[in-house]
Short mmCIF file of C-alpha atoms in Angstrom, two decimals:
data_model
loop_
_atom_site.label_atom_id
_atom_site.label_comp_id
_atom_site.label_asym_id
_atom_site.label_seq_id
_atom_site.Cartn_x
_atom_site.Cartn_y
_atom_site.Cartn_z
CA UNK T 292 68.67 100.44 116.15
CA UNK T 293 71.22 97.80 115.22
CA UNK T 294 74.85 98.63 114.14
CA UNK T 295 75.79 95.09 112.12
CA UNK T 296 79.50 95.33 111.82
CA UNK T 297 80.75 93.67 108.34
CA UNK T 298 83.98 93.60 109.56
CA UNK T 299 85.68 94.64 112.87
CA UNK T 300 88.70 93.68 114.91
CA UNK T 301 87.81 91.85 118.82
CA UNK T 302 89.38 95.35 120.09
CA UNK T 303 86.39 97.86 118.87
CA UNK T 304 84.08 95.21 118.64
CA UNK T 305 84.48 94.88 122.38
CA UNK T 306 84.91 98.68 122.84
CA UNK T 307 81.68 99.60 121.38
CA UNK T 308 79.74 97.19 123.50
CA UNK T 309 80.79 98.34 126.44
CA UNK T 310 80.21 102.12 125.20
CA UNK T 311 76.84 101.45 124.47
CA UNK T 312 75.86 99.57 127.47
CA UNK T 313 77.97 102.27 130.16
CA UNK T 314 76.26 104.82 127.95
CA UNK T 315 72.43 103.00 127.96
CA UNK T 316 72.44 103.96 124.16
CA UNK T 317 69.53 102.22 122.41
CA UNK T 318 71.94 100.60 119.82
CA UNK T 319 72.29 96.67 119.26
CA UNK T 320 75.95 96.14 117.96
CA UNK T 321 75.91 92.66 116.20
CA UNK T 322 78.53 90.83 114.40
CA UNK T 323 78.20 89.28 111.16
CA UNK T 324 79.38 86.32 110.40
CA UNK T 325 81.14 85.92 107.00
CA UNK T 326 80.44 82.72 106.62
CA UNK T 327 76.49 83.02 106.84
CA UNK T 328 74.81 85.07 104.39
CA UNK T 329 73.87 88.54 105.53
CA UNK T 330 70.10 88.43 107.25
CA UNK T 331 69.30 92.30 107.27
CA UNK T 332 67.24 94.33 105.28
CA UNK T 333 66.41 97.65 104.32
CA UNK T 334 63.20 97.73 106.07
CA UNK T 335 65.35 97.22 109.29
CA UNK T 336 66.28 99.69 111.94
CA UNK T 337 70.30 99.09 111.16
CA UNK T 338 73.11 100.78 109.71
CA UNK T 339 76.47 98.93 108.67
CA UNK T 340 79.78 99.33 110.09
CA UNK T 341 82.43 98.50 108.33
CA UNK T 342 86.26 98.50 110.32
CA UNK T 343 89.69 98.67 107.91
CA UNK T 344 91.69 97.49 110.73
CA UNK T 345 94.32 95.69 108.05
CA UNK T 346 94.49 98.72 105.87
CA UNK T 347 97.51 97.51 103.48
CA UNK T 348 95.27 94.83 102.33
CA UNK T 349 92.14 95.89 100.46
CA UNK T 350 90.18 92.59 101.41
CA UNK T 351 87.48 94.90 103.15
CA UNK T 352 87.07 96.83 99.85
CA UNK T 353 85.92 93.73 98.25
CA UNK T 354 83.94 93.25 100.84
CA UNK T 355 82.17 96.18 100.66
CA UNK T 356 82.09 96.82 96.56
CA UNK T 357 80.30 92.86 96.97
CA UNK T 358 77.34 94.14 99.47
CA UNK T 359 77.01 97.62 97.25
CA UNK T 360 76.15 94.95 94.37
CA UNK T 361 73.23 94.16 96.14
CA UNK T 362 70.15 95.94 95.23
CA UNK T 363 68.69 95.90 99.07
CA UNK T 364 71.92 95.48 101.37
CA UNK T 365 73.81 98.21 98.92
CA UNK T 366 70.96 100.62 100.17
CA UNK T 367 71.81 100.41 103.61
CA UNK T 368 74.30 103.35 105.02
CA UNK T 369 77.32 102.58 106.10
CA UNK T 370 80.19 104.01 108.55
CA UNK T 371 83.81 102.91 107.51
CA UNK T 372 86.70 103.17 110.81
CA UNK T 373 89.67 103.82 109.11
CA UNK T 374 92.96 105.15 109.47
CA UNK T 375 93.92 107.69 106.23
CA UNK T 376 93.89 105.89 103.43
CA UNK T 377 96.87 105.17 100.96
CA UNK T 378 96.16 108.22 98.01
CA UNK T 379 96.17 105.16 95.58
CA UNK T 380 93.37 103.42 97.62
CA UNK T 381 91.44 106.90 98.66
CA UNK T 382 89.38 106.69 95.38
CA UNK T 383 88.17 103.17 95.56
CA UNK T 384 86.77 103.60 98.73
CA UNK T 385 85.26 107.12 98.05
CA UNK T 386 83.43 105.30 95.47
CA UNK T 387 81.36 103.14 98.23
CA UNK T 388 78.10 104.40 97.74
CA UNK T 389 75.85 105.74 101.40
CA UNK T 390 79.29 105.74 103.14
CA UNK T 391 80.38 108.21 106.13
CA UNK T 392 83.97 108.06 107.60
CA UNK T 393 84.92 107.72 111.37
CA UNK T 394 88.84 108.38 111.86
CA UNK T 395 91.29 106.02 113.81
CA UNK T 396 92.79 107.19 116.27
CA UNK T 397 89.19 106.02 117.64
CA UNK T 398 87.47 108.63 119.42
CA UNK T 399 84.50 107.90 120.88
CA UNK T 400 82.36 111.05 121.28
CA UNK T 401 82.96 111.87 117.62
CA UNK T 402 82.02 108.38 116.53
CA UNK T 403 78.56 108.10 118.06
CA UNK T 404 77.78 111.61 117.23
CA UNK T 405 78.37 110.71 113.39
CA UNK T 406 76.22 106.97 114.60
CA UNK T 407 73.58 109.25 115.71
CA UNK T 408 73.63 111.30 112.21
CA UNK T 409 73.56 108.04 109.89
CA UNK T 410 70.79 107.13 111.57
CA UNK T 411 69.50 110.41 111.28
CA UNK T 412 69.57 110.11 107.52
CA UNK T 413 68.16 106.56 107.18
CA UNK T 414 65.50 107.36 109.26
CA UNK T 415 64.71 110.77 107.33
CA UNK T 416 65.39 109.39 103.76
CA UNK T 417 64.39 106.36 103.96
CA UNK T 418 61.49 106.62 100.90
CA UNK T 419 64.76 107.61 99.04
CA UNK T 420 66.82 104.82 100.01
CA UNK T 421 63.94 102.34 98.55
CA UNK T 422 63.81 104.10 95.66
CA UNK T 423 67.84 103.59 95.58
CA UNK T 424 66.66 100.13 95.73
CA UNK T 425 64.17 99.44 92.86
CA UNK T 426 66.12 101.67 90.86
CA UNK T 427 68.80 99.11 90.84
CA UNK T 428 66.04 96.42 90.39
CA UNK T 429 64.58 97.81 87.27
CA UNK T 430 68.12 98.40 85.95
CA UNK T 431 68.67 94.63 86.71
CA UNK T 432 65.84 93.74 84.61
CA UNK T 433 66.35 95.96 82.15
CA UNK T 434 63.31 98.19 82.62
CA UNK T 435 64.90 101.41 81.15
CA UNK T 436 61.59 103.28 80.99
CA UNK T 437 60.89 102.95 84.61
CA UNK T 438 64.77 103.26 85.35
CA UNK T 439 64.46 106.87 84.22
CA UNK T 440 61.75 107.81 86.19
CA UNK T 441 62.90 106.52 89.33
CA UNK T 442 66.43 108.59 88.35
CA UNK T 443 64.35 111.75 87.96
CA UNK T 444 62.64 111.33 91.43
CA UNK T 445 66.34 111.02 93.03
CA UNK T 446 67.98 114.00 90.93
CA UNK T 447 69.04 116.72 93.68
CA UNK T 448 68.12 114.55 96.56
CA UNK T 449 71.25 112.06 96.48
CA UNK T 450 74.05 112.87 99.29
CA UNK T 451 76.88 112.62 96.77
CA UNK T 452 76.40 114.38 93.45
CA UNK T 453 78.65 112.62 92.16
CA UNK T 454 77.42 108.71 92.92
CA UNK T 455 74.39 110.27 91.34
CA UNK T 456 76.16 110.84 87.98
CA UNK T 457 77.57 107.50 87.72
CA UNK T 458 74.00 106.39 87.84
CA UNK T 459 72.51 108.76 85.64
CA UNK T 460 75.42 107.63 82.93
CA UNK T 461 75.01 103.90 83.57
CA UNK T 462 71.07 104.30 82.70
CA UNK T 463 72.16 106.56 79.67
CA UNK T 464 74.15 104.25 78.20
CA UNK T 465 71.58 101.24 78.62
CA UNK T 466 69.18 103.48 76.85
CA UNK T 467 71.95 104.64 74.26
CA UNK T 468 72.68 107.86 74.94
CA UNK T 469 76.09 107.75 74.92
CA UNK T 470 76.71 111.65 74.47
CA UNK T 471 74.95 112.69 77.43
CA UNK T 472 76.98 109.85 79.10
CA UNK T 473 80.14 110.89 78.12
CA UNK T 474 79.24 113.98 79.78
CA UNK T 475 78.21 113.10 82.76
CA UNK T 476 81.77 110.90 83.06
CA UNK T 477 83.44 113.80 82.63
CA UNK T 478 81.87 115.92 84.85
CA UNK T 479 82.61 113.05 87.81
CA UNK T 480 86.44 112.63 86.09
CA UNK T 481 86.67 116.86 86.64
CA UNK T 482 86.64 116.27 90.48
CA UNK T 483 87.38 112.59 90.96
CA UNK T 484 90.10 112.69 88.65
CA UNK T 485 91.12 108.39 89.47
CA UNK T 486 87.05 107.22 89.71
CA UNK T 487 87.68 103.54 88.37
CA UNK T 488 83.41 103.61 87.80
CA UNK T 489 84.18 106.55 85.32
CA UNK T 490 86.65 105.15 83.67
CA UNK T 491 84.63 101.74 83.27
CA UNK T 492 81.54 102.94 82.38
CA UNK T 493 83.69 105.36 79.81
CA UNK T 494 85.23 102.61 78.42
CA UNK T 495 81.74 101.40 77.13
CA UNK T 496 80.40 104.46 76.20
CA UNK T 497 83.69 105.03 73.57
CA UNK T 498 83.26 100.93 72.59
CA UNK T 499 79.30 101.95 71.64
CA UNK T 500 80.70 105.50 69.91
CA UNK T 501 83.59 103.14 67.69
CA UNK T 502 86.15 105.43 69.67
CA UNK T 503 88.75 103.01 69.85
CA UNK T 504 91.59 104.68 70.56
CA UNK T 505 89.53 106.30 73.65
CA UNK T 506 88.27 102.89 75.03
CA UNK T 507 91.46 101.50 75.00
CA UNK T 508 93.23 104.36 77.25
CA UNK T 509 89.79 104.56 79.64
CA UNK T 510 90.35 100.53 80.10
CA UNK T 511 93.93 101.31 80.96
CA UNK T 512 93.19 103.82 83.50
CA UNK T 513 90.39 101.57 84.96
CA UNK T 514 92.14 97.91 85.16
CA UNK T 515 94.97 98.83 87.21
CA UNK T 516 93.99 97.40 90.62
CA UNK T 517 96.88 95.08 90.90
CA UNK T 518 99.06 97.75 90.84
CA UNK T 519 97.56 99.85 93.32
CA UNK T 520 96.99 96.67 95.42
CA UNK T 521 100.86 96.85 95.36
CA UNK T 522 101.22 100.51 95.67
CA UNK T 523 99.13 100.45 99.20
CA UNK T 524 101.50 97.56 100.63
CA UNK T 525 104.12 99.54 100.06
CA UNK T 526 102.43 102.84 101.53
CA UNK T 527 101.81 100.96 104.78
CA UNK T 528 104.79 99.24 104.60
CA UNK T 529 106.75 102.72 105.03
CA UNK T 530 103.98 103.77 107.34
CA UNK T 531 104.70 100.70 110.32
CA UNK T 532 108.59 101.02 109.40
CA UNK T 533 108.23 104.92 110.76
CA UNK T 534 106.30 103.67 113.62
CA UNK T 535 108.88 100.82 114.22
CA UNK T 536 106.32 97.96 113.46
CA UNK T 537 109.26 95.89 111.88
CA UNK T 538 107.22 92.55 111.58
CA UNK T 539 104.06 94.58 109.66
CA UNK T 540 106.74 96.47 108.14
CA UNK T 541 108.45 92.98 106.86
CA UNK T 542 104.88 91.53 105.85
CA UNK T 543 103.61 94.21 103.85
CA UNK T 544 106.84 94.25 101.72
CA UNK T 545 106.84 90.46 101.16
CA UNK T 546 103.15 90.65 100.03
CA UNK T 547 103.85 93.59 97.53
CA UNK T 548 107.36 91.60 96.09
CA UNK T 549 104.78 88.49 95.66
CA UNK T 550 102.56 90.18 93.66
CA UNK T 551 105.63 92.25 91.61
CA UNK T 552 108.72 90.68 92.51
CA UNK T 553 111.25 93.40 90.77
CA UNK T 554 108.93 96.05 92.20
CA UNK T 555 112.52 98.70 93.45
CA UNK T 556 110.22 100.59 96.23
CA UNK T 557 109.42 97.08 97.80
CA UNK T 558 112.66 95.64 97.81
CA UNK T 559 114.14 98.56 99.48
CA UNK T 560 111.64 98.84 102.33
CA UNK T 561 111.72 94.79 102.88
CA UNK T 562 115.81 95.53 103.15
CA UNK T 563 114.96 98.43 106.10
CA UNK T 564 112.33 96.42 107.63
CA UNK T 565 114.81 93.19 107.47
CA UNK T 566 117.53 95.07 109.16
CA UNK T 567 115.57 96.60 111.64
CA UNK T 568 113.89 93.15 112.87
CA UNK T 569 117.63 92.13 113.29
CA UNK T 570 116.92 89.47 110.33
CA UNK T 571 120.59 89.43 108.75
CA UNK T 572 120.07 86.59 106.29
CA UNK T 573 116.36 87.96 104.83
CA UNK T 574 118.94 91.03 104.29
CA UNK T 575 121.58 89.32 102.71
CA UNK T 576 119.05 87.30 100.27
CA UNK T 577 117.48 91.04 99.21
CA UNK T 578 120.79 92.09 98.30
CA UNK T 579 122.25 89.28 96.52
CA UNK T 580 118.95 88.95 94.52
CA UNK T 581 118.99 92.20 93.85
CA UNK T 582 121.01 93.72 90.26
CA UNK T 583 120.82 97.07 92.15
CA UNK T 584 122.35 96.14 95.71
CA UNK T 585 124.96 99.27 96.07
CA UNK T 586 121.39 101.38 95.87
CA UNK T 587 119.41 99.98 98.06
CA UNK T 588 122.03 99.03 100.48
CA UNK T 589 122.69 103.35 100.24
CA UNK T 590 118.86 103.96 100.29
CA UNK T 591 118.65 101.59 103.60
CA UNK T 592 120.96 103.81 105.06
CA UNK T 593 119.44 106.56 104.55
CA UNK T 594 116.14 105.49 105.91
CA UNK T 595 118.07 103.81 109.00
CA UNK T 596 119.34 107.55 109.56
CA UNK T 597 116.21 109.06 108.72
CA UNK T 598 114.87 106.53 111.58
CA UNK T 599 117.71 107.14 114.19
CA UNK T 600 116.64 110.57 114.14
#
């Protein structure tokens, strides 16, 4: 069995090749190369690994929402290494189809116990992870008929109820059933309260219904990746300033004032992060540029004596 590792920092990478070979596991951990296109298939013995080592950045998401696109790669199961995620980035990665979660700090017993349960699963289900497959083929070729037969075969046997309602309401609306849609959204909205797919797919179901008003506020609630882009900087910006990582501290901040430059939060935790890297001029620019410097020259305080303690 290989482990193909989407993404990974040298550190685990290197880790988990010396694991397996002290251990004499029977796993082959390989390296993709981003630049090359991805030469694995569902037929293979692999399983995806996926490590959010740069977790204030949500490059990996993309990443990953890319290869779920796929109808034969997005079949594959997949194990994301992550520290907790930001509550703002949380539900986009929850919405990863065939993904299990391995915590950072790493620990290495837990991890290949959870390796040796993926591939468990893909090994056990794999007739249903091929019909994962050409369900997503007939739905790219519009086959509805076939789509819904394929949907009823996976009914009760998907791991996550609630991927499985997504699909059911994506078919639904391509065969215009947009009331049995709606309520399948909602069901997914009652315990995934921020699922962008619900919102999206909701979005169309109210623009086929003429429920304007509706459409409009599910496209507000499902377009707002820019600001949680900037609301996870600033999560893991606090996060390294508690932990005294002043220069990922600093860099997180400056990325989330590029993207919103009078964002208050940011400007606050770039002063901290300035002051604590000893960086007196990068402080003196964030106050003079800022309408609100008494604040946030207070706030800094605050957070320096928060720190101190």
């Amino acid at each position: 069995m290989k482990i193909a590792c989407i993404d990974i920092s040298n550190d685990l990478y290197q880790a988990l090749c010396s694991y397996s070979s002290y251990l004499s596991l029977d796993l082959e951990i390989i390296r993709l190369d981003p630049k090359q296109p991805i030469e694995v298939t569902l037929k293979d013995d692999v399983i995806f690994l996926a490590h959010n080592f740069i977790p204030e950045e949500l490059k990996l998401l993309g990443k990953l929402q890319r290869i779920r696109t796929d109808d034969d790669l997005g079949c594959i199961p997949l194990i994301l290494v992550s520290e907790p995620l930001s509550p703002d980035a949380q539900p986009l990665f929850d919405e990863i189809e065939l993904s299990w979660k391995a915590k950072v700090p790493f620990d290495s017993a837990q991890f290949f116990r959870l390796v040796d349960e993926v591939i468990a699963f893909k090994r056990d289900h794999q007739d249903l992870l091929e019909k994962r497959r050409d369900l997503k083929r007939a739905m790219a070729k519009k086959k509805f008929k076939s789509s819904l037969e394929i949907l009823k075969a996976l009914e009760g046997k998907w791991p996550n109820p609630m991927h499985f309602m997504v699909i059911k309401a994506e078919i639904l609306i391509a065969v215009e059933k947009y009331a049995e849609s709606e309520k399948c959204l909602k069901k997914v909205l009652e315990t995934q309260p921020k699922s962008f797919s619900a919102f999206a797919l909701l979005a169309k179901v109210y623009y086929f219904m003429n429920k304007i008003d509706l459409m409009k506020a599910a496209i507000d609630r499902s377009s707002a990746l820019a600001e949680i882009h900037v609301k996870n900087l600033i999560h893991w910006g606090n996060i390294y300033l508690e932990r005294g990582e002043g220069k990922k501290s600093l860099t997180a901040f400056e990325k989330a004032l590029d993207k919103e430059e009078e964002n208050q939060e940011a400007k606050e935790g770039l002063l901290a992060a300035s002051l604590m890297m000893g960086k007196a001029e990068l402080s003196k620019k964030v106050l003079e540029n800022s309408p609100n410097a008494f604040d946030l020259a207070r706030l800094c305080n605050l957070k320096g004596i928060a720190m101190a303690k």
